[in-house]
Coordinates of N, CA and C in Angstrom, one line a residue:
X4 N 15.3 4.7 -23.3 CA 13.9 5.1 -23.3 C 13.8 6.3 -22.4
X5 N 13.1 7.4 -22.8 CA 13.0 8.6 -22.0 C 11.9 8.4 -21.0
X6 N 11.9 9.2 -19.9 CA 10.9 9.2 -18.9 C 9.5 9.5 -19.5
X7 N 9.4 10.3 -20.6 CA 8.1 10.6 -21.2 C 7.6 9.3 -21.9
X8 N 8.5 8.6 -22.6 CA 8.2 7.4 -23.3 C 7.7 6.3 -22.3
X9 N 8.4 6.2 -21.1 CA 8.1 5.2 -20.1 C 6.7 5.5 -19.7
X10 N 6.3 6.8 -19.4 CA 5.0 7.1 -18.9 C 3.9 6.8 -20.0
X11 N 4.3 6.9 -21.2 CA 3.3 6.6 -22.2 C 3.1 5.1 -22.5
X12 N 4.1 4.3 -22.1 CA 3.9 2.9 -22.3 C 2.9 2.4 -21.3
X13 N 2.0 1.5 -21.7 CA 1.0 0.8 -20.9 C 1.5 -0.5 -20.4
X14 N 1.6 -0.6 -19.1 CA 1.9 -1.9 -18.5 C 0.7 -2.5 -18.0
X15 N 0.6 -3.9 -18.1 CA -0.5 -4.7 -17.5 C 0.0 -5.4 -16.3
X16 N -1.0 -6.0 -15.6 CA -0.7 -6.8 -14.5 C 0.2 -8.0 -14.9
X17 N 0.0 -8.5 -16.1 CA 0.9 -9.6 -16.5 C 2.3 -9.2 -16.7
X18 N 2.6 -7.9 -16.7 CA 4.0 -7.4 -16.8 C 4.8 -7.4 -15.5
X19 N 4.0 -7.4 -14.3 CA 4.7 -7.2 -13.0 C 5.7 -8.3 -12.7
X20 N 5.4 -9.6 -13.0 CA 6.5 -10.5 -12.6 C 7.8 -10.2 -13.3
X21 N 7.7 -9.8 -14.6 CA 8.9 -9.4 -15.4 C 9.6 -8.3 -14.7
X22 N 8.9 -7.3 -14.2 CA 9.4 -6.1 -13.6 C 10.1 -6.5 -12.2
X23 N 9.4 -7.3 -11.5 CA 9.9 -7.8 -10.2 C 11.2 -8.7 -10.5
X24 N 11.2 -9.4 -11.5 CA 12.4 -10.2 -11.8 C 13.7 -9.4 -12.1
X25 N 13.5 -8.1 -12.4 CA 14.7 -7.3 -12.7 C 15.4 -6.9 -11.4
X26 N 14.7 -7.1 -10.2 CA 15.3 -6.7 -8.9 C 16.0 -7.9 -8.3
X27 N 17.3 -8.1 -8.5 CA 17.9 -9.3 -8.1 C 18.8 -9.0 -6.8
X28 N 18.8 -7.9 -6.2 CA 19.6 -7.7 -5.0 C 19.2 -8.6 -3.9
X29 N 20.1 -8.7 -2.9 CA 19.9 -9.6 -1.8 C 18.7 -9.0 -0.9
X30 N 17.7 -9.9 -0.8 CA 16.5 -9.4 -0.1 C 15.9 -10.6 0.5
X31 N 15.7 -10.6 1.8 CA 15.2 -11.8 2.5 C 13.7 -11.8 2.7
X32 N 13.0 -10.9 2.2 CA 11.5 -10.7 2.5 C 10.8 -10.9 1.2
X33 N 11.2 -11.8 0.3 CA 10.4 -12.0 -0.9 C 8.9 -12.2 -0.8
X34 N 8.5 -13.2 0.1 CA 7.2 -13.4 0.3 C 6.4 -12.2 0.8
X35 N 7.0 -11.3 1.5 CA 6.3 -10.0 1.9 C 6.0 -9.2 0.8
X36 N 6.7 -9.3 -0.2 CA 6.5 -8.6 -1.5 C 5.4 -9.2 -2.4
X37 N 5.6 -10.5 -2.6 CA 4.6 -11.1 -3.5 C 3.2 -11.2 -2.9
X38 N 3.1 -11.2 -1.5 CA 1.8 -11.3 -0.9 C 1.0 -10.0 -1.1
X39 N 1.7 -8.9 -1.4 CA 1.0 -7.6 -1.7 C 0.7 -7.2 -3.1
X40 N 1.2 -8.1 -4.0 CA 1.2 -7.7 -5.4 C -0.2 -7.4 -6.0
X41 N -1.2 -8.2 -5.7 CA -2.5 -8.0 -6.2 C -3.2 -6.8 -5.6
X42 N -3.1 -6.6 -4.3 CA -3.6 -5.5 -3.6 C -3.1 -4.2 -4.2
X43 N -1.8 -4.1 -4.3 CA -1.1 -2.9 -4.8 C -1.6 -2.6 -6.3
X44 N -1.7 -3.7 -7.1 CA -2.1 -3.4 -8.5 C -3.5 -2.9 -8.6
X45 N -4.4 -3.5 -7.9 CA -5.8 -3.1 -7.9 C -5.9 -1.6 -7.5
X46 N -5.2 -1.3 -6.4 CA -5.3 0.1 -5.8 C -4.8 1.1 -6.8
X47 N -3.6 0.8 -7.4 CA -3.0 1.8 -8.3 C -3.6 1.8 -9.7
X48 N -4.2 0.7 -10.1 CA -4.8 0.6 -11.4 C -6.2 1.1 -11.5
X49 N -6.9 1.0 -10.3 CA -8.4 1.2 -10.4 C -8.9 2.1 -9.3
X50 N -8.2 2.4 -8.2 CA -8.8 3.0 -7.0 C -8.1 4.4 -6.7
X51 N -6.8 4.4 -6.5 CA -6.1 5.6 -6.1 C -6.2 6.7 -7.1
X52 N -6.5 7.9 -6.6 CA -6.4 9.1 -7.5 C -5.0 9.7 -7.3
X53 N -4.1 9.3 -8.0 CA -2.7 9.7 -8.0 C -2.2 9.9 -9.3
X54 N -1.2 10.8 -9.5 CA -0.8 11.2 -10.9 C 0.8 11.2 -10.9
X55 N 1.4 10.3 -11.6 CA 2.9 10.4 -11.6 C 3.4 11.8 -12.1
X56 N 2.7 12.5 -12.9 CA 3.2 13.8 -13.4 C 3.0 14.8 -12.3
X57 N 2.1 14.7 -11.4 CA 1.9 15.6 -10.2 C 1.8 14.9 -9.0
X58 N 2.9 14.3 -8.6 CA 2.9 13.4 -7.4 C 2.6 14.1 -6.0
X59 N 2.8 15.4 -6.0 CA 2.6 16.2 -4.9 C 1.2 17.0 -4.8
X60 N 0.4 16.7 -5.8 CA -0.9 17.4 -5.9 C -1.6 17.4 -4.5
X61 N -2.0 18.5 -4.0 CA -2.6 18.5 -2.6 C -3.9 17.7 -2.6
X62 N -4.6 17.5 -3.8 CA -5.8 16.8 -3.8 C -5.7 15.3 -4.1
X63 N -4.4 14.8 -4.1 CA -4.2 13.4 -4.4 C -4.6 12.5 -3.2
X64 N -5.0 11.3 -3.4 CA -5.1 10.3 -2.4 C -3.7 10.0 -1.9
X65 N -3.6 9.6 -0.6 CA -2.4 9.3 0.1 C -2.4 7.8 0.3
X66 N -1.4 7.1 -0.2 CA -1.1 5.7 0.0 C 0.1 5.5 0.8
X67 N 0.0 4.8 2.0 CA 1.1 4.7 2.9 C 1.4 3.2 3.0
X68 N 2.5 2.8 2.5 CA 3.0 1.4 2.6 C 3.7 1.2 3.9
X69 N 2.9 0.7 4.9 CA 3.5 0.3 6.2 C 4.2 -0.9 6.1
X70 N 3.7 -1.9 5.3 CA 4.5 -3.2 5.1 C 5.6 -2.9 4.1
X71 N 6.6 -2.2 4.6 CA 7.7 -1.8 3.8 C 8.9 -2.6 3.7
X72 N 8.8 -3.7 4.4 CA 10.0 -4.7 4.3 C 9.6 -5.6 3.1
X73 N 10.6 -5.7 2.2 CA 10.3 -6.4 1.0 C 9.4 -5.6 0.0
X74 N 9.9 -4.5 -0.5 CA 9.1 -3.6 -1.2 C 9.1 -3.8 -2.7
X75 N 9.6 -5.0 -3.2 CA 9.7 -5.2 -4.6 C 8.5 -5.0 -5.4
X76 N 7.4 -5.5 -4.9 CA 6.0 -5.3 -5.6 C 5.7 -3.9 -5.7
X77 N 5.9 -3.2 -4.6 CA 5.6 -1.7 -4.7 C 6.4 -1.0 -5.7
X78 N 7.7 -1.3 -5.8 CA 8.6 -0.7 -6.8 C 8.1 -1.0 -8.2
X79 N 7.7 -2.3 -8.4 CA 7.3 -2.7 -9.7 C 6.0 -2.0 -10.1
X80 N 5.0 -1.8 -9.2 CA 3.8 -1.2 -9.5 C 4.1 0.3 -9.8
X81 N 4.9 0.9 -9.0 CA 5.3 2.4 -9.2 C 5.9 2.6 -10.6
X82 N 6.8 1.6 -11.0 CA 7.4 1.7 -12.3 C 6.4 1.6 -13.3
X83 N 5.6 0.5 -13.2 CA 4.5 0.3 -14.2 C 3.6 1.5 -14.4
X84 N 3.3 2.2 -13.4 CA 2.5 3.4 -13.5 C 3.2 4.7 -13.7
X85 N 4.5 4.7 -14.0 CA 5.2 5.8 -14.4 C 5.7 6.7 -13.3
X86 N 5.7 6.3 -12.1 CA 6.2 7.1 -11.0 C 7.8 7.1 -11.0
X87 N 8.4 6.0 -11.4 CA 9.8 5.9 -11.4 C 10.3 5.1 -12.6
X88 N 11.5 5.4 -13.1 CA 12.0 4.8 -14.4 C 12.2 3.2 -14.2
X89 N 11.8 2.5 -15.1 CA 12.0 1.0 -15.1 C 13.4 0.7 -14.9
X90 N 14.3 1.5 -15.5 CA 15.7 1.1 -15.5 C 16.4 1.3 -14.1
X91 N 15.5 1.8 -13.2 CA 16.0 1.8 -11.8 C 15.9 0.5 -11.1
X92 N 15.1 -0.3 -11.6 CA 14.8 -1.6 -10.9 C 16.0 -2.5 -10.8
X93 N 16.8 -2.7 -11.8 CA 17.9 -3.6 -11.6 C 18.9 -3.2 -10.5
X94 N 18.9 -1.9 -10.2 CA 19.8 -1.4 -9.1 C 19.3 -1.7 -7.7
X95 N 18.1 -2.4 -7.6 CA 17.4 -2.5 -6.3 C 18.4 -2.9 -5.2
X96 N 18.5 -2.3 -4.1 CA 19.3 -2.7 -3.0 C 20.7 -2.3 -2.9
X97 N 21.2 -1.7 -4.1 CA 22.6 -1.4 -4.1 C 22.8 0.0 -3.3
X98 N 24.0 0.2 -2.9 CA 24.3 1.4 -2.1 C 23.9 2.7 -2.8
X99 N 24.1 2.7 -4.1 CA 23.9 3.9 -4.9 C 22.5 4.0 -5.4
X100 N 21.6 3.1 -5.1 CA 20.2 3.1 -5.7 C 19.2 3.7 -4.8
X101 N 18.3 4.5 -5.4 CA 17.2 5.1 -4.5 C 16.2 4.0 -4.1
X102 N 16.3 2.8 -4.6 CA 15.3 1.8 -4.2 C 16.0 0.8 -3.2
X103 N 15.8 1.2 -2.0 CA 16.4 0.4 -0.9 C 15.5 -0.7 -0.5
X104 N 16.0 -1.5 0.6 CA 15.3 -2.6 1.1 C 14.0 -2.1 1.8
X105 N 14.0 -0.9 2.3 CA 12.8 -0.2 2.8 C 12.6 1.1 2.0
X106 N 11.4 1.5 1.6 CA 11.2 2.6 0.7 C 11.6 3.9 1.6
X107 N 12.2 4.8 0.8 CA 12.6 6.1 1.5 C 11.8 7.2 0.7
X108 N 10.9 7.9 1.4 CA 10.1 8.9 0.8 C 10.8 10.0 0.1
X109 N 12.1 10.3 0.5 CA 12.9 11.3 0.0 C 13.6 10.9 -1.4
X110 N 13.5 9.6 -1.6 CA 14.2 9.0 -2.8 C 13.3 8.4 -3.8
X111 N 12.2 8.0 -3.4 CA 11.3 7.2 -4.3 C 10.1 8.0 -4.6
X112 N 10.0 8.4 -5.9 CA 8.8 9.2 -6.3 C 7.5 8.5 -6.1
X113 N 6.6 9.2 -5.4 CA 5.3 8.7 -5.1 C 5.2 8.1 -3.8
X114 N 6.2 7.8 -3.1 CA 6.2 7.3 -1.7 C 5.9 8.3 -0.7
X115 N 4.9 8.1 0.1 CA 4.5 9.1 1.1 C 5.2 9.0 2.4
X116 N 5.7 7.8 2.8 CA 6.5 7.7 4.0 C 7.6 6.8 3.8
X117 N 8.6 7.0 4.6 CA 9.7 5.9 4.8 C 9.2 4.9 5.7
X118 N 9.3 3.6 5.3 CA 8.6 2.5 6.0 C 9.4 1.3 6.1
X119 N 8.9 0.4 6.9 CA 9.6 -0.9 7.1 C 9.6 -1.3 8.5
X120 N 9.6 -0.4 9.4 CA 9.6 -0.7 10.9 C 8.1 -0.9 11.2
X121 N 7.8 -2.1 11.7 CA 6.5 -2.6 11.8 C 5.7 -1.6 12.9
X122 N 4.5 -1.4 12.5 CA 3.5 -0.7 13.4 C 3.5 0.8 13.3
X123 N 4.2 1.4 12.3 CA 4.2 2.8 12.2 C 3.2 3.4 11.1
X124 N 2.9 2.6 10.1 CA 2.1 3.1 9.0 C 0.7 3.6 9.3
X125 N 0.0 2.7 10.1 CA -1.4 3.0 10.5 C -1.6 4.2 11.3
X126 N -0.7 4.3 12.4 CA -0.8 5.6 13.2 C -0.5 6.8 12.3
X127 N 0.5 6.7 11.4 CA 0.8 7.9 10.5 C -0.5 8.2 9.6
X128 N -1.1 7.1 9.2 CA -2.3 7.3 8.3 C -3.4 8.0 9.1
X129 N -3.5 7.7 10.4 CA -4.6 8.4 11.2 C -4.2 9.8 11.3
X130 N -2.9 10.1 11.6 CA -2.6 11.5 11.7 C -2.8 12.2 10.3
X131 N -2.5 11.5 9.2 CA -2.6 12.1 7.8 C -4.2 12.5 7.6
X132 N -5.0 11.5 8.0 CA -6.5 11.8 7.8 C -6.9 13.0 8.7
X133 N -6.4 13.1 9.9 CA -6.7 14.2 10.8 C -6.2 15.5 10.2
X134 N -5.0 15.5 9.6 CA -4.4 16.6 9.1 C -5.2 17.2 7.9
X135 N -5.6 16.2 7.0 CA -6.4 16.7 5.9 C -7.8 17.2 6.3
X136 N -8.4 16.6 7.3 CA -9.6 17.1 7.8 C -9.4 18.6 8.3
X137 N -8.4 18.7 9.1 CA -8.1 20.1 9.7 C -7.8 21.2 8.6
X138 N -7.3 20.7 7.5 CA -7.0 21.7 6.4 C -8.3 21.8 5.4
X139 N -9.3 21.1 5.8 CA -10.5 21.3 4.9 C -10.5 20.6 3.7
X140 N -9.6 19.6 3.4 CA -9.5 18.9 2.2 C -10.3 17.6 2.3
X141 N -11.5 17.7 1.8 CA -12.4 16.6 2.0 C -12.4 15.5 0.9
X142 N -11.7 15.7 -0.2 CA -11.6 14.7 -1.3 C -10.6 13.7 -1.1
X143 N -9.4 14.0 -0.7 CA -8.3 13.0 -0.6 C -8.7 11.8 0.3
X144 N -8.4 10.6 -0.2 CA -8.6 9.4 0.6 C -7.3 9.0 1.2
X145 N -7.2 8.4 2.4 CA -5.9 7.9 2.9 C -6.0 6.4 3.1
X146 N -5.0 5.8 2.4 CA -4.9 4.3 2.4 C -3.6 3.8 3.1
X147 N -3.7 2.9 4.0 CA -2.5 2.3 4.6 C -2.6 0.8 4.3
X148 N -1.4 0.2 3.9 CA -1.3 -1.2 3.7 C -0.4 -1.8 4.8
X149 N -1.0 -2.7 5.6 CA -0.2 -3.3 6.7 C -0.2 -4.8 6.5
X150 N 0.7 -5.4 7.2 CA 0.7 -6.9 7.2 C 0.0 -7.4 8.4
X151 N -0.5 -8.7 8.5 CA -1.2 -9.2 9.7 C -0.2 -9.3 10.9
X152 N 1.0 -9.5 10.6 CA 2.0 -9.6 11.8 C 2.1 -8.2 12.5
X153 N 1.9 -7.1 11.7 CA 2.0 -5.8 12.3 C 0.9 -5.6 13.4
X154 N -0.1 -6.4 13.4 CA -1.2 -6.3 14.4 C -0.7 -6.8 15.8
X155 N 0.4 -7.3 15.8 CA 1.1 -7.7 17.1 C 1.7 -6.4 17.8
X156 N 1.7 -5.3 17.1 CA 2.3 -4.1 17.6 C 1.1 -3.2 18.2
X157 N 1.4 -2.8 19.5 CA 0.4 -2.1 20.2 C 0.1 -0.7 19.6
X158 N 1.0 -0.1 18.8 CA 0.7 1.2 18.3 C -0.5 1.1 17.3
X159 N -0.6 -0.1 16.6 CA -1.7 -0.2 15.7 C -3.1 -0.3 16.4
X160 N -3.1 -0.9 17.5 CA -4.3 -1.0 18.3 C -4.8 0.3 18.8
X161 N -3.8 1.2 19.2 CA -4.1 2.5 19.6 C -4.8 3.3 18.4
X162 N -4.1 3.1 17.2 CA -4.7 3.8 16.0 C -6.1 3.3 15.7
X163 N -6.2 2.0 15.7 CA -7.6 1.5 15.5 C -8.6 2.0 16.4
X164 N -8.3 2.1 17.8 CA -9.2 2.4 18.7 C -9.6 3.9 18.6
X165 N -8.7 4.7 18.2 CA -9.0 6.1 18.0 C -9.8 6.4 16.7
X166 N -9.4 5.8 15.6 CA -10.0 6.2 14.3 C -11.4 5.9 14.2
X167 N -11.9 4.8 14.8 CA -13.4 4.5 14.8 C -14.3 5.6 15.4
X168 N -14.1 5.9 16.7 CA -14.9 6.9 17.4 C -14.6 8.3 16.7
X169 N -13.5 8.5 16.1 CA -13.2 9.9 15.4 C -13.9 10.0 14.1
X170 N -14.5 8.9 13.7 CA -15.3 8.9 12.4 C -14.5 9.3 11.2
X171 N -13.3 8.7 11.0 CA -12.4 9.0 10.0 C -12.8 8.3 8.7
X172 N -13.8 8.7 8.1 CA -14.4 7.9 7.0 C -13.5 8.0 5.7
X173 N -12.5 8.9 5.7 CA -11.6 8.9 4.6 C -10.4 8.0 4.8
X174 N -10.3 7.3 6.0 CA -9.2 6.5 6.2 C -9.6 5.0 5.9
X175 N -8.6 4.3 5.1 CA -8.8 3.0 4.7 C -7.5 2.2 5.1
X176 N -7.8 1.0 5.5 CA -6.6 0.2 5.8 C -6.8 -1.1 5.0
X177 N -5.8 -1.7 4.5 CA -5.7 -3.0 3.9 C -4.7 -3.9 4.7
X178 N -5.3 -4.9 5.3 CA -4.4 -5.8 6.0 C -4.2 -7.1 5.1
X179 N -2.9 -7.3 4.7 CA -2.6 -8.4 3.9 C -2.3 -9.6 4.9
X180 N -3.2 -10.6 4.9 CA -3.1 -11.6 5.9 C -2.6 -12.9 5.2
X181 N -1.2 -13.1 5.5 CA -0.6 -14.3 5.0 C -0.3 -15.2 6.2
X182 N -1.0 -15.1 7.3 CA -0.9 -16.0 8.4 C 0.4 -16.0 9.0
X183 N 1.0 -14.8 9.1 CA 2.4 -14.7 9.6 C 2.3 -14.1 11.1
X184 N 1.2 -13.7 11.6 CA 1.1 -13.2 12.9 C 1.4 -14.2 14.0
X185 N 2.0 -13.8 15.0 CA 2.3 -14.7 16.2 C 1.0 -14.9 17.0
X186 N 0.2 -13.9 17.1 CA -1.0 -14.0 18.0 C -2.2 -13.7 17.1
X187 N -2.9 -14.7 16.7 CA -4.1 -14.5 15.8 C -5.1 -15.6 15.9
X188 N -6.4 -15.3 15.7 CA -7.5 -16.3 15.6 C -8.2 -16.1 14.3
X189 N -8.7 -17.2 13.7 CA -9.3 -17.1 12.5 C -10.5 -16.1 12.6
X190 N -10.5 -15.1 11.6 CA -11.6 -14.1 11.6 C -11.3 -13.0 12.6
X191 N -10.3 -13.1 13.4 CA -10.0 -12.1 14.4 C -9.6 -10.8 14.0
X192 N -9.0 -10.6 12.8 CA -8.6 -9.3 12.3 C -9.8 -8.4 12.1
X193 N -10.7 -8.9 11.3 CA -11.9 -8.0 11.0 C -12.6 -7.7 12.3
X194 N -12.7 -8.7 13.2 CA -13.4 -8.5 14.5 C -12.8 -7.3 15.3
X195 N -11.4 -7.3 15.4 CA -10.8 -6.2 16.1 C -11.2 -4.9 15.6
X196 N -11.2 -4.7 14.3 CA -11.6 -3.4 13.7 C -13.0 -3.1 14.0
X197 N -13.9 -4.1 13.7 CA -15.3 -3.9 13.9 C -15.7 -3.5 15.4
X198 N -15.0 -4.1 16.3 CA -15.2 -3.7 17.7 C -14.9 -2.3 18.0
X199 N -14.0 -1.7 17.2 CA -13.7 -0.2 17.4 C -14.4 0.7 16.5
X200 N -15.5 0.2 15.8 CA -16.3 1.0 15.1 C -16.0 1.2 13.6
X201 N -15.1 0.3 13.1 CA -14.8 0.4 11.7 C -15.7 -0.6 10.9
X202 N -15.9 -0.2 9.5 CA -16.4 -1.1 8.6 C -15.3 -2.1 8.1
X203 N -15.7 -3.4 8.0 CA -14.8 -4.3 7.7 C -15.2 -5.4 6.7
X204 N -14.4 -5.7 5.7 CA -14.7 -6.8 4.7 C -13.5 -7.7 4.6
X205 N -13.7 -8.9 4.6 CA -12.6 -9.9 4.3 C -12.8 -10.6 3.0
X206 N -11.8 -10.6 2.2 CA -11.8 -11.2 0.8 C -10.6 -12.0 0.4
X207 N -10.7 -12.6 -0.7 CA -9.5 -13.3 -1.2 C -8.6 -12.3 -1.8
X208 N -7.4 -12.3 -1.3 CA -6.4 -11.2 -1.7 C -5.8 -11.4 -3.0
X209 N -6.2 -12.4 -3.8 CA -5.7 -12.6 -5.1 C -6.9 -12.4 -6.2
X210 N -8.1 -12.1 -5.7 CA -9.2 -12.0 -6.5 C -9.4 -10.4 -6.8
X211 N -9.0 -9.9 -8.0 CA -9.1 -8.5 -8.3 C -10.5 -7.9 -8.2
X212 N -11.5 -8.7 -8.7 CA -12.8 -8.1 -8.6 C -13.3 -8.0 -7.2
X213 N -12.9 -9.0 -6.4 CA -13.4 -9.0 -5.0 C -12.7 -7.9 -4.3
X214 N -11.4 -7.6 -4.6 CA -10.6 -6.6 -3.9 C -11.2 -5.3 -4.3
X215 N -11.5 -5.0 -5.6 CA -12.1 -3.7 -6.0 C -13.4 -3.4 -5.4
X216 N -14.2 -4.5 -5.3 CA -15.6 -4.3 -4.6 C -15.4 -4.0 -3.2
X217 N -14.5 -4.6 -2.5 CA -14.2 -4.3 -1.1 C -13.6 -2.9 -0.9
X218 N -12.7 -2.5 -1.8 CA -12.0 -1.2 -1.7 C -13.1 0.0 -1.9
X219 N -14.0 -0.3 -2.7 CA -15.0 0.8 -3.1 C -16.4 0.7 -2.4
X220 N -16.4 -0.2 -1.4 CA -17.7 -0.4 -0.6 C -18.0 0.8 0.3
X221 N -19.2 1.3 0.3 CA -19.6 2.5 1.0 C -19.4 2.2 2.5
X222 N -19.0 3.2 3.2 CA -18.8 3.1 4.7 C -19.0 4.5 5.3
X223 N -20.2 5.1 5.2 CA -20.4 6.5 5.7 C -20.2 6.6 7.2
X224 N -19.4 7.5 7.5 CA -19.1 7.9 8.9 C -18.1 7.1 9.7
X225 N -17.6 6.0 9.0 CA -16.7 5.1 9.6 C -15.4 4.9 8.7
X226 N -14.3 4.7 9.4 CA -13.1 4.2 8.6 C -13.4 2.7 8.1
X227 N -12.6 2.3 7.1 CA -12.9 1.0 6.5 C -11.6 0.2 6.4
X228 N -11.7 -1.1 6.7 CA -10.6 -2.0 6.6 C -11.0 -3.2 5.7
X229 N -10.1 -3.5 4.8 CA -10.2 -4.7 3.9 C -9.2 -5.7 4.4
X230 N -9.5 -6.8 4.8 CA -8.7 -8.0 5.1 C -8.4 -8.8 3.9
X231 N -7.2 -8.8 3.3 CA -7.0 -9.5 2.0 C -6.2 -10.8 2.4
X232 N -6.9 -11.9 2.3 CA -6.3 -13.1 2.7 C -5.5 -13.8 1.6
X233 N -4.3 -14.2 1.8 CA -3.4 -14.8 0.7 C -2.9 -16.1 1.3
X234 N -2.3 -16.9 0.4 CA -1.7 -18.2 0.8 C -0.7 -17.9 2.0
X235 N -0.7 -18.8 3.0 CA 0.2 -18.6 4.2 C 1.6 -18.8 3.7
X236 N 2.5 -17.8 4.1 CA 3.9 -17.9 3.9 C 4.6 -17.3 5.1
X237 N 5.9 -17.6 5.2 CA 6.7 -16.9 6.2 C 7.2 -15.7 5.6
X238 N 6.8 -14.6 6.3 CA 7.3 -13.3 5.8 C 7.6 -12.3 7.0

């Protein structure tokens, strides 16, 4: 199958488990991937303004996968949307494969950052939003996907504390909450962001309509966070 044919084929959400099953390399972070599957699909299918034919378009939305350990769902969604060939998937994790256990922005089409080290994605997203503002690019939205355990990292709290008062309304964060954080209180994630001046919504992380509504909720003058709660797993 040629790249053009792959891009013309329409994949559905129901195809994602099959695409993920093609990645059989040694990977210890399976739950980290499956917990993000619904969030990733709704973003790429209905929200993000990105084009696999023009992945470097200056006007594109920026999606930063901070939760980069266990990226199988990310690769499956990128393949389904035509950013990378489906026949790359079986090579996942091999020495000669571009699809590593952490995404590499220089190897994976559509990946904005190399990620996997906890606590880096949201600060980079803040810098990205500031950079776009400085360039006068008002349309691109910036999205960062982090895990609840990443909020144990102080770098995220510095980013949260800065973004609210800075009024970075183009900045969006999705926290996939699978109860893997070491230090957490029920409802505490949204409260942390709200205390710093963010708009915050908590939803069922498997409910696609609830996710879409939360992702597209208006939040003038403020950055926005969506806490997507999924079944507790060790990740």
